[in-house]
PDB file of C-alpha atoms in Angstrom:
ATOM      1  CA  MET Z   1      89.561  73.098 161.417  1.00  0.00           C
ATOM      2  CA  ALA Z   2      85.850  73.106 160.771  1.00  0.00           C
ATOM      3  CA  ASP Z   3      84.537  71.582 157.527  1.00  0.00           C
ATOM      4  CA  LEU Z   4      83.707  74.758 155.649  1.00  0.00           C
ATOM      5  CA  LYS Z   5      81.856  74.897 152.347  1.00  0.00           C
ATOM      6  CA  TYR Z   6      82.097  78.567 151.410  1.00  0.00           C
ATOM      7  CA  LEU Z   7      84.229  80.654 153.761  1.00  0.00           C
ATOM      8  CA  GLU Z   8      87.946  80.627 153.023  1.00  0.00           C
ATOM      9  CA  PRO Z   9      89.483  81.739 156.341  1.00  0.00           C
ATOM     10  CA  THR Z  10      92.763  83.599 156.256  1.00  0.00           C
ATOM     11  CA  GLU Z  11      95.469  83.599 158.879  1.00  0.00           C
ATOM     12  CA  LEU Z  12      94.753  87.285 159.441  1.00  0.00           C
ATOM     13  CA  LEU Z  13      91.079  86.553 160.100  1.00  0.00           C
ATOM     14  CA  GLU Z  14      92.002  84.278 162.981  1.00  0.00           C
ATOM     15  CA  LYS Z  15      94.373  86.879 164.440  1.00  0.00           C
ATOM     16  CA  ILE Z  16      91.853  89.703 164.200  1.00  0.00           C
ATOM     17  CA  TYR Z  17      89.174  87.516 165.785  1.00  0.00           C
ATOM     18  CA  ALA Z  18      91.509  86.651 168.677  1.00  0.00           C
ATOM     19  CA  THR Z  19      92.282  90.353 169.136  1.00  0.00           C
ATOM     20  CA  LEU Z  20      88.605  91.260 169.191  1.00  0.00           C
ATOM     21  CA  CYS Z  21      87.888  88.549 171.765  1.00  0.00           C
ATOM     22  CA  SER Z  22      90.668  89.921 173.945  1.00  0.00           C
ATOM     23  CA  GLU Z  23      89.216  93.436 173.665  1.00  0.00           C
ATOM     24  CA  TYR Z  24      85.950  92.150 175.118  1.00  0.00           C
ATOM     25  CA  GLU Z  25      87.825  90.401 177.911  1.00  0.00           C
ATOM     26  CA  ASP Z  26      90.007  93.431 178.675  1.00  0.00           C
ATOM     27  CA  ALA Z  27      87.137  95.928 178.663  1.00  0.00           C
ATOM     28  CA  GLN Z  28      86.112  94.971 182.200  1.00  0.00           C
ATOM     29  CA  HIS Z  29      89.484  96.162 183.534  1.00  0.00           C
ATOM     30  CA  TYR Z  30      89.116  99.726 182.295  1.00  0.00           C
ATOM     31  CA  LYS Z  31      86.787 101.979 184.234  1.00  0.00           C
ATOM     32  CA  SER Z  32      87.199 105.496 182.836  1.00  0.00           C
ATOM     33  CA  ASP Z  33      84.736 106.786 180.258  1.00  0.00           C
ATOM     34  CA  LYS Z  34      87.612 107.699 177.953  1.00  0.00           C
ATOM     35  CA  ASP Z  35      89.031 104.162 178.071  1.00  0.00           C
ATOM     36  CA  GLN Z  36      85.599 102.637 177.561  1.00  0.00           C
ATOM     37  CA  SER Z  37      84.963 104.925 174.603  1.00  0.00           C
ATOM     38  CA  GLU Z  38      88.286 103.965 173.018  1.00  0.00           C
ATOM     39  CA  ILE Z  39      87.565 100.280 173.567  1.00  0.00           C
ATOM     40  CA  GLU Z  40      84.165 100.622 171.896  1.00  0.00           C
ATOM     41  CA  VAL Z  41      85.771 102.245 168.860  1.00  0.00           C
ATOM     42  CA  THR Z  42      88.394  99.496 168.746  1.00  0.00           C
ATOM     43  CA  LYS Z  43      85.752  96.757 168.997  1.00  0.00           C
ATOM     44  CA  SER Z  44      83.702  98.378 166.256  1.00  0.00           C
ATOM     45  CA  ARG Z  45      86.682  98.715 163.920  1.00  0.00           C
ATOM     46  CA  LEU Z  46      87.870  95.168 164.566  1.00  0.00           C
ATOM     47  CA  THR Z  47      84.361  93.847 163.927  1.00  0.00           C
ATOM     48  CA  LYS Z  48      84.270  95.612 160.572  1.00  0.00           C
ATOM     49  CA  LYS Z  49      87.826  94.452 159.816  1.00  0.00           C
ATOM     50  CA  ILE Z  50      86.777  90.842 160.417  1.00  0.00           C
ATOM     51  CA  PHE Z  51      83.779  91.312 158.140  1.00  0.00           C
ATOM     52  CA  ASN Z  52      86.005  92.725 155.400  1.00  0.00           C
ATOM     53  CA  GLU Z  53      88.431  89.803 155.825  1.00  0.00           C
ATOM     54  CA  PHE Z  54      85.821  87.206 154.813  1.00  0.00           C
ATOM     55  CA  VAL Z  55      86.856  85.459 151.605  1.00  0.00           C
ATOM     56  CA  VAL Z  56      84.272  83.661 149.474  1.00  0.00           C
ATOM     57  CA  ASP Z  57      84.905  82.380 145.959  1.00  0.00           C
ATOM     58  CA  GLU Z  58      88.471  83.717 146.237  1.00  0.00           C
ATOM     59  CA  GLU Z  59      87.234  87.277 146.812  1.00  0.00           C
ATOM     60  CA  TYR Z  60      87.404  89.373 149.961  1.00  0.00           C
ATOM     61  CA  PHE Z  61      84.211  91.122 150.972  1.00  0.00           C
ATOM     62  CA  LEU Z  62      86.292  94.317 151.122  1.00  0.00           C
ATOM     63  CA  THR Z  63      87.395  94.183 147.485  1.00  0.00           C
ATOM     64  CA  MET Z  64      84.402  92.392 146.000  1.00  0.00           C
ATOM     65  CA  ASP Z  65      82.635  94.246 143.205  1.00  0.00           C
ATOM     66  CA  SER Z  66      79.950  96.334 144.912  1.00  0.00           C
ATOM     67  CA  ASP Z  67      77.178  95.053 142.626  1.00  0.00           C
ATOM     68  CA  VAL Z  68      78.135  91.449 143.368  1.00  0.00           C
ATOM     69  CA  PHE Z  69      78.363  92.170 147.090  1.00  0.00           C
ATOM     70  CA  ASN Z  70      74.985  93.920 147.116  1.00  0.00           C
ATOM     71  CA  GLU Z  71      73.333  91.096 145.200  1.00  0.00           C
ATOM     72  CA  ARG Z  72      74.767  88.308 147.355  1.00  0.00           C
ATOM     73  CA  TYR Z  73      75.627  89.520 150.849  1.00  0.00           C
ATOM     74  CA  HIS Z  74      74.386  93.038 151.594  1.00  0.00           C
ATOM     75  CA  LEU Z  75      71.060  91.736 152.880  1.00  0.00           C
ATOM     76  CA  TYR Z  76      73.012  89.722 155.477  1.00  0.00           C
ATOM     77  CA  GLU Z  77      75.502  92.414 156.511  1.00  0.00           C
ATOM     78  CA  ASP Z  78      73.783  93.221 159.827  1.00  0.00           C
ATOM     79  CA  ASP Z  79      73.570  89.493 160.611  1.00  0.00           C
ATOM     80  CA  PHE Z  80      77.287  89.026 159.913  1.00  0.00           C
ATOM     81  CA  LEU Z  81      78.182  91.956 162.149  1.00  0.00           C
ATOM     82  CA  ARG Z  82      75.885  90.721 164.917  1.00  0.00           C
ATOM     83  CA  LEU Z  83      77.373  87.221 164.749  1.00  0.00           C
ATOM     84  CA  ILE Z  84      80.910  88.605 164.875  1.00  0.00           C
ATOM     85  CA  LYS Z  85      80.047  90.733 167.907  1.00  0.00           C
ATOM     86  CA  GLN Z  86      78.200  88.013 169.804  1.00  0.00           C
ATOM     87  CA  CYS Z  87      80.777  85.312 169.053  1.00  0.00           C
ATOM     88  CA  SER Z  88      83.726  87.463 170.119  1.00  0.00           C
ATOM     89  CA  GLU Z  89      81.917  88.902 173.138  1.00  0.00           C
ATOM     90  CA  ASN Z  90      81.138  85.393 174.361  1.00  0.00           C
ATOM     91  CA  ARG Z  91      84.554  83.949 173.484  1.00  0.00           C
ATOM     92  CA  VAL Z  92      83.217  81.398 170.996  1.00  0.00           C
ATOM     93  CA  GLU Z  93      86.087  79.202 169.766  1.00  0.00           C
ATOM     94  CA  TYR Z  94      87.508  80.298 166.418  1.00  0.00           C
ATOM     95  CA  ASP Z  95      86.652  77.017 164.636  1.00  0.00           C
ATOM     96  CA  THR Z  96      83.047  77.306 165.785  1.00  0.00           C
ATOM     97  CA  PHE Z  97      82.962  80.978 164.811  1.00  0.00           C
ATOM     98  CA  VAL Z  98      84.050  80.286 161.216  1.00  0.00           C
ATOM     99  CA  GLN Z  99      81.518  77.446 160.977  1.00  0.00           C
ATOM    100  CA  ILE Z 100      78.744  79.815 162.064  1.00  0.00           C
ATOM    101  CA  ILE Z 101      79.850  82.386 159.484  1.00  0.00           C
ATOM    102  CA  ASP Z 102      80.061  79.667 156.819  1.00  0.00           C
ATOM    103  CA  ASP Z 103      76.470  78.690 157.600  1.00  0.00           C
ATOM    104  CA  LEU Z 104      75.292  82.270 157.107  1.00  0.00           C
ATOM    105  CA  ILE Z 105      77.202  82.484 153.820  1.00  0.00           C
ATOM    106  CA  ALA Z 106      75.468  79.247 152.790  1.00  0.00           C
ATOM    107  CA  SER Z 107      72.133  80.877 153.521  1.00  0.00           C
ATOM    108  CA  ALA Z 108      73.052  83.833 151.309  1.00  0.00           C
ATOM    109  CA  LYS Z 109      74.167  81.515 148.519  1.00  0.00           C
ATOM    110  CA  PHE Z 110      71.003  79.390 148.757  1.00  0.00           C
ATOM    111  CA  ARG Z 111      68.897  82.543 148.595  1.00  0.00           C
ATOM    112  CA  LEU Z 112      70.732  83.700 145.479  1.00  0.00           C
ATOM    113  CA  HIS Z 113      70.391  80.246 143.918  1.00  0.00           C
ATOM    114  CA  ALA Z 114      66.630  80.249 144.573  1.00  0.00           C
ATOM    115  CA  PHE Z 115      66.233  83.564 142.728  1.00  0.00           C
ATOM    116  CA  GLU Z 116      68.409  82.291 139.869  1.00  0.00           C
ATOM    117  CA  GLN Z 117      66.138  79.242 139.626  1.00  0.00           C
ATOM    118  CA  LEU Z 118      63.093  81.499 139.550  1.00  0.00           C
ATOM    119  CA  THR Z 119      64.603  83.614 136.772  1.00  0.00           C
ATOM    120  CA  GLU Z 120      65.380  80.475 134.741  1.00  0.00           C
ATOM    121  CA  GLU Z 121      61.831  79.153 135.180  1.00  0.00           C
ATOM    122  CA  ILE Z 122      60.316  82.483 134.144  1.00  0.00           C
ATOM    123  CA  GLN Z 123      62.525  82.518 131.039  1.00  0.00           C
ATOM    124  CA  LYS Z 124      61.442  78.970 130.137  1.00  0.00           C
ATOM    125  CA  ILE Z 125      57.776  79.891 130.523  1.00  0.00           C
ATOM    126  CA  GLN Z 126      58.236  83.025 128.418  1.00  0.00           C
ATOM    127  CA  GLU Z 127      59.994  81.011 125.696  1.00  0.00           C
ATOM    128  CA  VAL Z 128      57.146  78.471 125.641  1.00  0.00           C
ATOM    129  CA  ASP Z 129      54.566  81.287 125.505  1.00  0.00           C
ATOM    130  CA  GLU Z 130      56.429  82.967 122.643  1.00  0.00           C
ATOM    131  CA  GLN Z 131      56.686  79.653 120.790  1.00  0.00           C
ATOM    132  CA  GLU Z 132      52.958  79.030 121.222  1.00  0.00           C
ATOM    133  CA  GLU Z 133      52.145  82.564 120.011  1.00  0.00           C
ATOM    134  CA  THR Z 134      54.338  82.052 116.966  1.00  0.00           C
ATOM    135  CA  GLU Z 135      52.637  78.741 116.199  1.00  0.00           C
ATOM    136  CA  GLU Z 136      49.178  80.283 116.644  1.00  0.00           C
ATOM    137  CA  GLU Z 137      50.056  83.161 114.331  1.00  0.00           C
ATOM    138  CA  ALA Z 138      51.399  80.700 111.762  1.00  0.00           C
ATOM    139  CA  GLU Z 139      48.177  78.680 111.960  1.00  0.00           C
ATOM    140  CA  GLU Z 140      46.048  81.830 111.571  1.00  0.00           C
ATOM    141  CA  ASP Z 141      48.098  82.930 108.571  1.00  0.00           C
ATOM    142  CA  GLY Z 142      47.659  79.463 107.044  1.00  0.00           C
ATOM    143  CA  GLU Z 143      43.856  79.598 107.501  1.00  0.00           C
ATOM    144  CA  LEU Z 144      43.400  82.896 105.693  1.00  0.00           C
TER     145      LEU Z 144
END
């Protein structure tokens, strides 16, 4: 298994991924428009099912609080879906697939961390400014 830092793969994730890969392989054997349409729906649903099966910090994307999801991962949702589609379409090995997804999750986490750092720095600066204002006011009051 790949050395993952953030993604916590489930047994079901691996099974759904294998099923989606087989849908891409099988699609070439069906010629009718109806069959192709059904396969497209199946591939789309399986792609979304895989996305919802991602577990990070012991929480599934599917059941994660919507505010938390929006703050951390929503910006990357199209990228996740594109990676799932391209990996399964091209029969990327499961271990490699989860490593790729883990890397994208890392990117999302680093982005969030950067904004948290910015917020902390702004708070520090504001505290210093407030302290300086308080000291200046105290000095002015002492001069009068």
